[in-house]
mmCIF file of C-alpha atoms in Angstrom:
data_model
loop_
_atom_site.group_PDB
_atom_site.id
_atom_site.type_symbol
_atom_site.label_atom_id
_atom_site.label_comp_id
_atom_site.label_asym_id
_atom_site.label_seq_id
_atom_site.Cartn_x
_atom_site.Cartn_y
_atom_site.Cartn_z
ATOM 1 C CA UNK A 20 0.000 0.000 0.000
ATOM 2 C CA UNK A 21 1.804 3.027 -0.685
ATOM 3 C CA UNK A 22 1.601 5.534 1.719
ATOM 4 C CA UNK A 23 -0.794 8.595 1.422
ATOM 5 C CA UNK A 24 0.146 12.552 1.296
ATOM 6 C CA UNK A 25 -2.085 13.646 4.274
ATOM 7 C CA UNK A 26 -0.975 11.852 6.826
ATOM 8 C CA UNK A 27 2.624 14.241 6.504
ATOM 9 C CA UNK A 28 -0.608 16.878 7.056
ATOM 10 C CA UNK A 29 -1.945 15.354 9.542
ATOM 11 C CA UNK A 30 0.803 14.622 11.910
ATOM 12 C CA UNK A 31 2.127 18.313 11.543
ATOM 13 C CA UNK A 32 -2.100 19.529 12.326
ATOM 14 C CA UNK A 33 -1.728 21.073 9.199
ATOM 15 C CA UNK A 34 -4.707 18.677 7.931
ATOM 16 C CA UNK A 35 -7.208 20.060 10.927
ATOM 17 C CA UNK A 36 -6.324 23.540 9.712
ATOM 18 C CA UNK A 37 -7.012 22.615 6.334
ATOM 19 C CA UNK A 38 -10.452 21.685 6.902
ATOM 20 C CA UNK A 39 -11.573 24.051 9.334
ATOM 21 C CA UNK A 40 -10.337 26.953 6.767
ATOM 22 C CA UNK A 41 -12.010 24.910 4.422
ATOM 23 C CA UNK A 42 -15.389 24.743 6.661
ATOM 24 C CA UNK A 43 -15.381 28.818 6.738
ATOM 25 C CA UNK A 44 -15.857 29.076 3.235
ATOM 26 C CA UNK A 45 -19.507 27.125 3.542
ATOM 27 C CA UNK A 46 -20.144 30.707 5.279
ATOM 28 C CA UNK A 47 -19.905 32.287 1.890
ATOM 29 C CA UNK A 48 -19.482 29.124 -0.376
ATOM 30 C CA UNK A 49 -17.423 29.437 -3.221
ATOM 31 C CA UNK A 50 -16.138 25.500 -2.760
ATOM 32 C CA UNK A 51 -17.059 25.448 -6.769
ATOM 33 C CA UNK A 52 -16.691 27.531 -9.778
ATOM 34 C CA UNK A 53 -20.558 28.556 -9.570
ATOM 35 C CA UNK A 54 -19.902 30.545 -6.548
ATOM 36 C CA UNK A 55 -23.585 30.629 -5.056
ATOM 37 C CA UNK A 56 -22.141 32.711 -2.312
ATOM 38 C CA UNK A 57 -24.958 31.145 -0.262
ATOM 39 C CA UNK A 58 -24.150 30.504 3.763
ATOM 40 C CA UNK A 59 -24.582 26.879 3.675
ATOM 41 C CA UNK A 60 -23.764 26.717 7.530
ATOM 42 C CA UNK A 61 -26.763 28.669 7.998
ATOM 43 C CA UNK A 62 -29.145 26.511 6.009
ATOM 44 C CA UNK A 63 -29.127 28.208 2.591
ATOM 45 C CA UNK A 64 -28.268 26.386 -0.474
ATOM 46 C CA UNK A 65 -27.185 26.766 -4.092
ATOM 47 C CA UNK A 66 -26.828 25.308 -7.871
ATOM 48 C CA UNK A 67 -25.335 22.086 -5.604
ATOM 49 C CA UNK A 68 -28.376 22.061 -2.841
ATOM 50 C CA UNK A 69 -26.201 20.454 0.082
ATOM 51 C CA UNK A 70 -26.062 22.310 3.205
ATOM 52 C CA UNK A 71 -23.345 20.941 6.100
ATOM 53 C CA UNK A 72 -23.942 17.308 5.690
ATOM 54 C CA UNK A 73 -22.040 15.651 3.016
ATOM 55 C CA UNK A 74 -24.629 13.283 1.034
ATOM 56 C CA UNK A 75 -23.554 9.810 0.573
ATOM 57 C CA UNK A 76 -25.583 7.016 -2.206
ATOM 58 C CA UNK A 77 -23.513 4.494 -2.038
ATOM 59 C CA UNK A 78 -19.829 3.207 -0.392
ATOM 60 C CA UNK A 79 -18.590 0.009 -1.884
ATOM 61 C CA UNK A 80 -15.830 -1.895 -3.612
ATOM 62 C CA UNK A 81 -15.886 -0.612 -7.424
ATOM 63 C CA UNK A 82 -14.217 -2.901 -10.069
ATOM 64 C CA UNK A 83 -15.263 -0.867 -13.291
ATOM 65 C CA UNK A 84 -12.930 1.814 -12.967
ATOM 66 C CA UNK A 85 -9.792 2.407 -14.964
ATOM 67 C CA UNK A 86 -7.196 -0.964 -14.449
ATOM 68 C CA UNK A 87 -4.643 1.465 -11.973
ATOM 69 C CA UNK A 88 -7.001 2.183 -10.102
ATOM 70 C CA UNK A 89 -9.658 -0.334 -9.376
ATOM 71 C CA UNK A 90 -6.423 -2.937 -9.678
ATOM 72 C CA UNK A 91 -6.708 -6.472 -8.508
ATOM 73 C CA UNK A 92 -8.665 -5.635 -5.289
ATOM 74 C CA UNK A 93 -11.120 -2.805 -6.388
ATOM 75 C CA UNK A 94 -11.339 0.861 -5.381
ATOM 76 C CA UNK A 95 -12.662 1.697 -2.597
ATOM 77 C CA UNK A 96 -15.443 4.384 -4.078
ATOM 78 C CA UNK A 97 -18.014 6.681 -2.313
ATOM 79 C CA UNK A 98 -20.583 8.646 -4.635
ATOM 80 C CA UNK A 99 -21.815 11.627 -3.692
ATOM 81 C CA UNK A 100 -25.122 13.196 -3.661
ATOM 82 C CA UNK A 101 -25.630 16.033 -5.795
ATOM 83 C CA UNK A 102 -23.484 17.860 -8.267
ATOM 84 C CA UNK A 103 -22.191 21.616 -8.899
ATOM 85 C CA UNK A 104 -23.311 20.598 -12.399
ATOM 86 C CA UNK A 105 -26.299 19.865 -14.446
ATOM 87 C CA UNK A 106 -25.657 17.590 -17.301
ATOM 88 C CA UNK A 107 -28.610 16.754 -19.134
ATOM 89 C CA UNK A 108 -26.990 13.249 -20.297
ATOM 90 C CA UNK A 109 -25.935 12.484 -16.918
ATOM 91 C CA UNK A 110 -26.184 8.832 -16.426
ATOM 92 C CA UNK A 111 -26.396 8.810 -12.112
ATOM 93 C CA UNK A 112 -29.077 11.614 -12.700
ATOM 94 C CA UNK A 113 -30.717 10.336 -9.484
ATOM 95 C CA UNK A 114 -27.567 10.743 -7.486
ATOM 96 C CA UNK A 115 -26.297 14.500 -9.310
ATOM 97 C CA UNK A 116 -29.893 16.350 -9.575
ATOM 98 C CA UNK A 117 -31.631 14.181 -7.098
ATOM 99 C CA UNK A 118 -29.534 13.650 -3.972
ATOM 100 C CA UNK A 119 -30.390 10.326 -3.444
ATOM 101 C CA UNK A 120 -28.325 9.134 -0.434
ATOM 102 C CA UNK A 121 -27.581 9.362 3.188
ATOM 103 C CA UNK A 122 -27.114 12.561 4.948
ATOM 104 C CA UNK A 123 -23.531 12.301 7.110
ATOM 105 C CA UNK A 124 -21.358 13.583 9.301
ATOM 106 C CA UNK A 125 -17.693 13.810 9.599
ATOM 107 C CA UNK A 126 -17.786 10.904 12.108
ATOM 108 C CA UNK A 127 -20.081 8.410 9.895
ATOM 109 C CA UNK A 128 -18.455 9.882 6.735
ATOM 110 C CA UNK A 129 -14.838 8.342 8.502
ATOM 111 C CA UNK A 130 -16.698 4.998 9.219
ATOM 112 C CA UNK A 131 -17.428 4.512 5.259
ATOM 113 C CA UNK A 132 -13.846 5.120 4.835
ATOM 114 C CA UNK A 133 -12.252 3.159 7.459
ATOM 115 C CA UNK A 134 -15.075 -0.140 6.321
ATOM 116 C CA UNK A 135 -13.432 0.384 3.031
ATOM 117 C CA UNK A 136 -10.259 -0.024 4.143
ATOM 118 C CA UNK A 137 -11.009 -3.270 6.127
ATOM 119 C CA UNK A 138 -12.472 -4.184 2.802
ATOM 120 C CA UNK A 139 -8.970 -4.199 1.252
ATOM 121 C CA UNK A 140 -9.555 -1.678 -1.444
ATOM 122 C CA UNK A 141 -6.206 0.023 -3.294
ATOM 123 C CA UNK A 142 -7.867 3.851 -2.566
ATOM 124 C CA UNK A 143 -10.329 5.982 -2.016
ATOM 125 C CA UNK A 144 -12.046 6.576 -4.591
ATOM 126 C CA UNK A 145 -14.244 9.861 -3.940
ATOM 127 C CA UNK A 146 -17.112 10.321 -6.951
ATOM 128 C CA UNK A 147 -18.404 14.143 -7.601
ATOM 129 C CA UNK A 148 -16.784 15.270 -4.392
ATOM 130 C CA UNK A 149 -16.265 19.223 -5.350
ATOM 131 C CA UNK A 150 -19.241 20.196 -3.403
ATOM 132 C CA UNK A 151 -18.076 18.304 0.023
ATOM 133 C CA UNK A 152 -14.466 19.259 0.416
ATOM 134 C CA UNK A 153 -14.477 20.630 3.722
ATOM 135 C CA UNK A 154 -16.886 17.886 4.922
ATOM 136 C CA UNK A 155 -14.442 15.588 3.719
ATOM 137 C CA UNK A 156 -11.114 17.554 4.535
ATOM 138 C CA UNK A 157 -13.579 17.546 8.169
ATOM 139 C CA UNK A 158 -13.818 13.866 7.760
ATOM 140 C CA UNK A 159 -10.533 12.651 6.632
ATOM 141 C CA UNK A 160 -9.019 14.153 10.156
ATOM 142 C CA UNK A 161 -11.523 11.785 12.040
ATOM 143 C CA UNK A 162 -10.546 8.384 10.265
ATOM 144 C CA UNK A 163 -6.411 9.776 10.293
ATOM 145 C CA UNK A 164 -6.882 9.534 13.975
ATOM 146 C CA UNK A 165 -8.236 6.401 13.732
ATOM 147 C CA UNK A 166 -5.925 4.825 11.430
ATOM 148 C CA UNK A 167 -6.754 5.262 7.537
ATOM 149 C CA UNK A 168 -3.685 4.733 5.035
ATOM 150 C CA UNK A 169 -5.859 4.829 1.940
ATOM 151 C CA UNK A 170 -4.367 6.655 -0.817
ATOM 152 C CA UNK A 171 -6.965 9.270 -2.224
ATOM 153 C CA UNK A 172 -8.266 10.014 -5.448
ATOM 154 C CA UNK A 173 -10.404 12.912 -6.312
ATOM 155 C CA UNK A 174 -12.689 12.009 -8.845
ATOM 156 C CA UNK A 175 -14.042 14.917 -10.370
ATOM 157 C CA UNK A 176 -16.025 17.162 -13.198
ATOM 158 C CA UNK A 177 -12.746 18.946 -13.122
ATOM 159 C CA UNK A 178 -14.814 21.993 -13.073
ATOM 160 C CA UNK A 179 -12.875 23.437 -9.669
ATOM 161 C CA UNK A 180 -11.811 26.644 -8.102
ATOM 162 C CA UNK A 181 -8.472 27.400 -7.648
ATOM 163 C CA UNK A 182 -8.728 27.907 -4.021
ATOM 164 C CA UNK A 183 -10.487 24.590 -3.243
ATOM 165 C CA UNK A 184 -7.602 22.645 -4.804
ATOM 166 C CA UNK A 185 -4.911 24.973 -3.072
ATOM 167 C CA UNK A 186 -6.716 23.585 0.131
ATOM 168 C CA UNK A 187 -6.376 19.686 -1.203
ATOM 169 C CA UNK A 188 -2.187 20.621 -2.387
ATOM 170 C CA UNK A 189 -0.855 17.943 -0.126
ATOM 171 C CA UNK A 190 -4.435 16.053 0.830
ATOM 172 C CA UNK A 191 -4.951 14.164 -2.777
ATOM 173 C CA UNK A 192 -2.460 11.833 -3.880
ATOM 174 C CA UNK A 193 -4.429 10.960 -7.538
ATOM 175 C CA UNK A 194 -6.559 12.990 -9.369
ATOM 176 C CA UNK A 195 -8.825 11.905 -11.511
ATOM 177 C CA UNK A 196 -10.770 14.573 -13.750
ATOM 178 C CA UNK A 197 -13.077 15.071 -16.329
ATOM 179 C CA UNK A 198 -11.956 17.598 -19.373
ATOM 180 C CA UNK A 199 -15.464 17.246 -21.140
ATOM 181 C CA UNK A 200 -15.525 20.056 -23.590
ATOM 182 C CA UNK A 201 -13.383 22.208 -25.587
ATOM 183 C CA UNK A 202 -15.747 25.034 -25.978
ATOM 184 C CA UNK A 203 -18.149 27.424 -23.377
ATOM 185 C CA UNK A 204 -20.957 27.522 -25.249
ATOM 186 C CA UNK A 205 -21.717 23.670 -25.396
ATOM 187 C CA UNK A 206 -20.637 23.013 -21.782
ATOM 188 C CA UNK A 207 -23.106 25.642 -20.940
ATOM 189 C CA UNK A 208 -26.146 24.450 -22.997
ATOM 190 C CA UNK A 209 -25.284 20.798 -21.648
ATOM 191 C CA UNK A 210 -24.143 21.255 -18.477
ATOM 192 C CA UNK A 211 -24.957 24.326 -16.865
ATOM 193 C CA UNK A 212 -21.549 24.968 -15.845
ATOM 194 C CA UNK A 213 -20.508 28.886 -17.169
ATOM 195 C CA UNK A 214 -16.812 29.103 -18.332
ATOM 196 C CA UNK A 215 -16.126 25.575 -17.963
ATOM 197 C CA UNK A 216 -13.020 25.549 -20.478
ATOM 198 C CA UNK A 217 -11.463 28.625 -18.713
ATOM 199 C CA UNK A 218 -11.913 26.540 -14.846
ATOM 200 C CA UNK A 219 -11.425 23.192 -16.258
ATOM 201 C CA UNK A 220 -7.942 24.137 -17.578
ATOM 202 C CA UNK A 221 -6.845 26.019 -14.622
ATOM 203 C CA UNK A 222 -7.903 23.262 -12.794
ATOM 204 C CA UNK A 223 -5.656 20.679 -15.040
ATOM 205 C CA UNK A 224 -2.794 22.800 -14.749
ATOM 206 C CA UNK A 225 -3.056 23.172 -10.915
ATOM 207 C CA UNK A 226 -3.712 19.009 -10.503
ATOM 208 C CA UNK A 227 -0.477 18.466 -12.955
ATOM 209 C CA UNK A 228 1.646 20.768 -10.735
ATOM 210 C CA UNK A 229 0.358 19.377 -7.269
ATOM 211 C CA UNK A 230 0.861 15.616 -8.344
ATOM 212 C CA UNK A 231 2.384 15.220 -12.319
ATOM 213 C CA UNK A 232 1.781 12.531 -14.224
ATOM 214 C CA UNK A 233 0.290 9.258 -13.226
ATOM 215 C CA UNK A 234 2.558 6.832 -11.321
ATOM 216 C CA UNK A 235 1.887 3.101 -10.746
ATOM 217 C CA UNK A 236 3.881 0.546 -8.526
ATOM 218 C CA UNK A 237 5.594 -2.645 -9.387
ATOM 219 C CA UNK A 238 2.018 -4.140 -9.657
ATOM 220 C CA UNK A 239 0.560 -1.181 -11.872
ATOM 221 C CA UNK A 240 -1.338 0.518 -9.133
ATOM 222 C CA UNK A 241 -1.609 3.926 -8.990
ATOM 223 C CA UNK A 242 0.273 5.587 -6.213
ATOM 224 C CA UNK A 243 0.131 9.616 -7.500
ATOM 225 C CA UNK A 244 -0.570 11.489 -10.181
ATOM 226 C CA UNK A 245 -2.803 12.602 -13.036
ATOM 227 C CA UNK A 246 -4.940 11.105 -14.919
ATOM 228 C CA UNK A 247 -7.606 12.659 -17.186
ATOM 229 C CA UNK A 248 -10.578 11.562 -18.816
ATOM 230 C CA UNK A 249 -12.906 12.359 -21.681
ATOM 231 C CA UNK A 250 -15.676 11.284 -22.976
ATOM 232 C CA UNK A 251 -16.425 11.378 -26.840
ATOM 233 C CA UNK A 252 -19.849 12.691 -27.499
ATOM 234 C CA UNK A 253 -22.298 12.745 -31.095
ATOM 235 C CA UNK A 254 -21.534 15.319 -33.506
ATOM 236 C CA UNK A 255 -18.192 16.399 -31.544
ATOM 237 C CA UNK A 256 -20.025 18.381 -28.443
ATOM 238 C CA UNK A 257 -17.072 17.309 -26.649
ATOM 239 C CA UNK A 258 -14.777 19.105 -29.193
ATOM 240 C CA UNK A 259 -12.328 16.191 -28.119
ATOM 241 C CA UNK A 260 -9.404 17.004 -31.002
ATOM 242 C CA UNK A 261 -9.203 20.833 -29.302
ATOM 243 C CA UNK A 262 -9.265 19.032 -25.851
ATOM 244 C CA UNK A 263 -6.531 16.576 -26.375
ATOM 245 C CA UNK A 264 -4.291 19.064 -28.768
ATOM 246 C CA UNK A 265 -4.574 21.239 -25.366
ATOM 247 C CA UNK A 266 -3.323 18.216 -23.098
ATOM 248 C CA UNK A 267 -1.048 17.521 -25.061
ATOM 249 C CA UNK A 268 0.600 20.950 -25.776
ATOM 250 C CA UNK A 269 0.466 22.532 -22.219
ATOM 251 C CA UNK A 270 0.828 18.935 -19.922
ATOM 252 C CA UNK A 271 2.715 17.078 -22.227
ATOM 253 C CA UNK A 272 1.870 14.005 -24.487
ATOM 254 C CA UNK A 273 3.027 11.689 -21.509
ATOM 255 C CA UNK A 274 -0.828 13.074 -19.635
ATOM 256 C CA UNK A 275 -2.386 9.866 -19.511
ATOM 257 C CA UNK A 276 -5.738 9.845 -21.185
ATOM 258 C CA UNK A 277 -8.697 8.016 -20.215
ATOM 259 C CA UNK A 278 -10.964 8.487 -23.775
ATOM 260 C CA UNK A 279 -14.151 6.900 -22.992
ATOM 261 C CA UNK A 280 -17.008 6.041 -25.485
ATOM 262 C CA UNK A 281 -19.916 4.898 -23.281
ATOM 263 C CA UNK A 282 -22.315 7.731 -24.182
ATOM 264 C CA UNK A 283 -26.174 7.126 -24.211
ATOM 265 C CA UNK A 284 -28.903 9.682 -24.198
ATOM 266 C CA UNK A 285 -29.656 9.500 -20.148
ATOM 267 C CA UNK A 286 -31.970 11.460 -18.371
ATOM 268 C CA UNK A 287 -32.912 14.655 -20.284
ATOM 269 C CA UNK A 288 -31.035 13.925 -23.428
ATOM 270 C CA UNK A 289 -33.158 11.437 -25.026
ATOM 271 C CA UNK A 290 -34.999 15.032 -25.794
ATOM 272 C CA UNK A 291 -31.917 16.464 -27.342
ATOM 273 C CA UNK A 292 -31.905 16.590 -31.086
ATOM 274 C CA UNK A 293 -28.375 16.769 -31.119
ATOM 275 C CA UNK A 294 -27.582 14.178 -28.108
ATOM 276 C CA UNK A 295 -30.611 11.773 -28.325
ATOM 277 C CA UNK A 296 -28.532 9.310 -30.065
ATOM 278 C CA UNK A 297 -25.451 6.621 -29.118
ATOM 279 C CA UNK A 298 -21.980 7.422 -30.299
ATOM 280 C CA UNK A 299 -21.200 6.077 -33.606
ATOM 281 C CA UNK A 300 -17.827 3.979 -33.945
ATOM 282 C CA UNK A 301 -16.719 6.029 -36.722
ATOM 283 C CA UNK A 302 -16.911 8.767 -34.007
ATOM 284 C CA UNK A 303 -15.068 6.981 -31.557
ATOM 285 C CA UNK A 304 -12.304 5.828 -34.074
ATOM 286 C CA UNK A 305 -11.499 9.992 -35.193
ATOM 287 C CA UNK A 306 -11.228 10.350 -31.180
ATOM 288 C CA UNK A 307 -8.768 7.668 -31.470
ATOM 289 C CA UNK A 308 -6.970 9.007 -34.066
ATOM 290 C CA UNK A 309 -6.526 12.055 -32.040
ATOM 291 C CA UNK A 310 -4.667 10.371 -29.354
ATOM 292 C CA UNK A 311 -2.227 9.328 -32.547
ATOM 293 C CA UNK A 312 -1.885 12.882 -33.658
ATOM 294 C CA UNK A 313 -0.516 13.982 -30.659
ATOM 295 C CA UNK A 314 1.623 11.151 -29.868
ATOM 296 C CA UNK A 315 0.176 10.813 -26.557
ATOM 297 C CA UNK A 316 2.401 7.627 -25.059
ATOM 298 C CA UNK A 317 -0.080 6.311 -22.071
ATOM 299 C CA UNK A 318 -3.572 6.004 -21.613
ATOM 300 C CA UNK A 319 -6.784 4.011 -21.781
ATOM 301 C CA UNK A 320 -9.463 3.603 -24.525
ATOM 302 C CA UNK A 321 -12.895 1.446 -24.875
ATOM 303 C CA UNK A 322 -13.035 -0.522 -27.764
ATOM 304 C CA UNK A 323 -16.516 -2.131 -26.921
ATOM 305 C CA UNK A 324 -18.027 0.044 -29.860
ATOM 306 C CA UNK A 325 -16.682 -1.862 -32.619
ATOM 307 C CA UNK A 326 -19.096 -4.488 -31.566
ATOM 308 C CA UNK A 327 -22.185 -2.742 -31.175
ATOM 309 C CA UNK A 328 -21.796 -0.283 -33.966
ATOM 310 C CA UNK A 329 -20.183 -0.216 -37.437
ATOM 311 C CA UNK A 330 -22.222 2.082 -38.826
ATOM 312 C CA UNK A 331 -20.634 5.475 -40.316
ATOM 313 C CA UNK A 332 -21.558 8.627 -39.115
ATOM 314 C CA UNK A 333 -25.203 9.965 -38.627
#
């Protein structure tokens, strides 16, 4: 098990002042890029509805993640209730725009952390958790005093402030991002999330400077780093040669790239004219051919379309 960033934090109290810096900002919240400015401590709420209480659906052992980190024995992955976004293809709609799930504590939130240790999991895996960094910053110093050694990974929209991260420098060992469009415009008319290019890069940039590029052990387990993923959507919404050319240019080809191709018209999109539709393979393979253009050297892609599609373009 390799050894996690925030215990250094913790045993220097740095962690505990961390989080309760963290916990102020609820007062005025700006945890995400939407800054609601709402007091969530005193009961108000914004674009992510969650007050104090982090929101937990599920805590389990998750296999279907990317092969460093879900590994031999699984990640050990709590989703989140709720979202700072509003994607209208989003396929855990029930979690991100309905806050299905338990409302926690720091103490209970430490419990679901400390089971999935005792389960035997590589990580953490934390799932939308933007919206609850200081309840998990809060939480984290809890299950440190009671002995967690999970490495964590932050697996996010990667639409973040700058702030929030500068709070996690230290805290996160792998992060684990979204960069899911190349152009405002279609992340706002999809997502609800204004200036998402401008944040999202930031973002990347600040992740690739607090941990660099992903690094696996002798068993090809994650231990730090980036790594980013995409996913290719219908007629190019995702504008995924402009996102990787981007990567590659101002990270370095070396990023690796998770380029996914599992998009289905969920939730609201099965009303889109433009997103009501599966991805083609044809689509898939010019994402592919992207990675080739820029020479990126590591990675992981999703062949599963070739069997299911074979059709040209719509």
């Amino acid at each position: 098990m390799s050894y996690p960033s925030y215990l250094n934090l913790y045993e220097t109290g740095e962690l505990a002042e961390r989080a309760a810096a963290a916990w102020e900002v609820l007062r005025n919240c700006t945890i995400c890029p939407q800054n609601c400015h709402c007091n969530r401590i005193a009961g108000k709420t914004g674009v992510c509805h969650s007050g104090t209480e982090a929101i937990v659906a599920s805590w389990n052992v998750h296999r279907r993640e990317e092969p460093p980190i879900s590994g031999t024995r699984g990640a050990g992955t709590i989703f989140f209730g709720y979202c700072q976004a509003r994607c209208t293809y989003c396929q855990n709609f029930s979690l991100s725009q309905g806050g299905l799930g338990h409302r926690v504590g720091p103490e209970r939130l430490a419990d679901m952390m400390l089971y999935l240790q005792k389960k035997n999991c590589h990580n953490l895996d934390l799932v939308t958790p933007t919206h609850f960094v200081p309840q998990i910053l809060a939480a984290l110093v809890v299950a440190c005093e009671k002995g967690l050694r999970l490495p964590l990974v932050y697996n996010c929209a990667g639409y973040e402030n700058l702030e929030t991260l500068k709070l996690l420098d230290g805290v996160v060992d792998i992060y684990l991002p979204d960069a899911k469009y190349s152009d405002n415009k279609n992340a706002l008319r999809t997502s609800k999330m204004p200036r998402y290019v401008d944040y999202n890069r930031a973002a990347l940039q600040e992740m690739y400077r607090q941990v660099g590029p992903l690094q696996l052990d002798e068993e090809g387990i994650a231990k730090r780093g980036l790594l980013i993923r995409h996913l290719v959507m219908p007629e190019d919404v995702s504008g995924t040669r402009d996102v990787l050319r981007w990567i590659a240019e101002e990270l370095g080809p070396d990023t690796p790239i998770s380029l996914m191709d599992q998009y289905f018209p969920a939730w609201k999109a099965v009303n889109d004219p433009v997103l009501n539709r599966r991805l083609s393979w044809t689509e898939y393979r010019t994402a592919l051919d992207a990675l080739d253009e820029f020479d990126f050297t590591a990675g992981y892609v999703q062949e599963d379309l070739v069997e299911v599609d074979v059709t040209s373009d719509m």
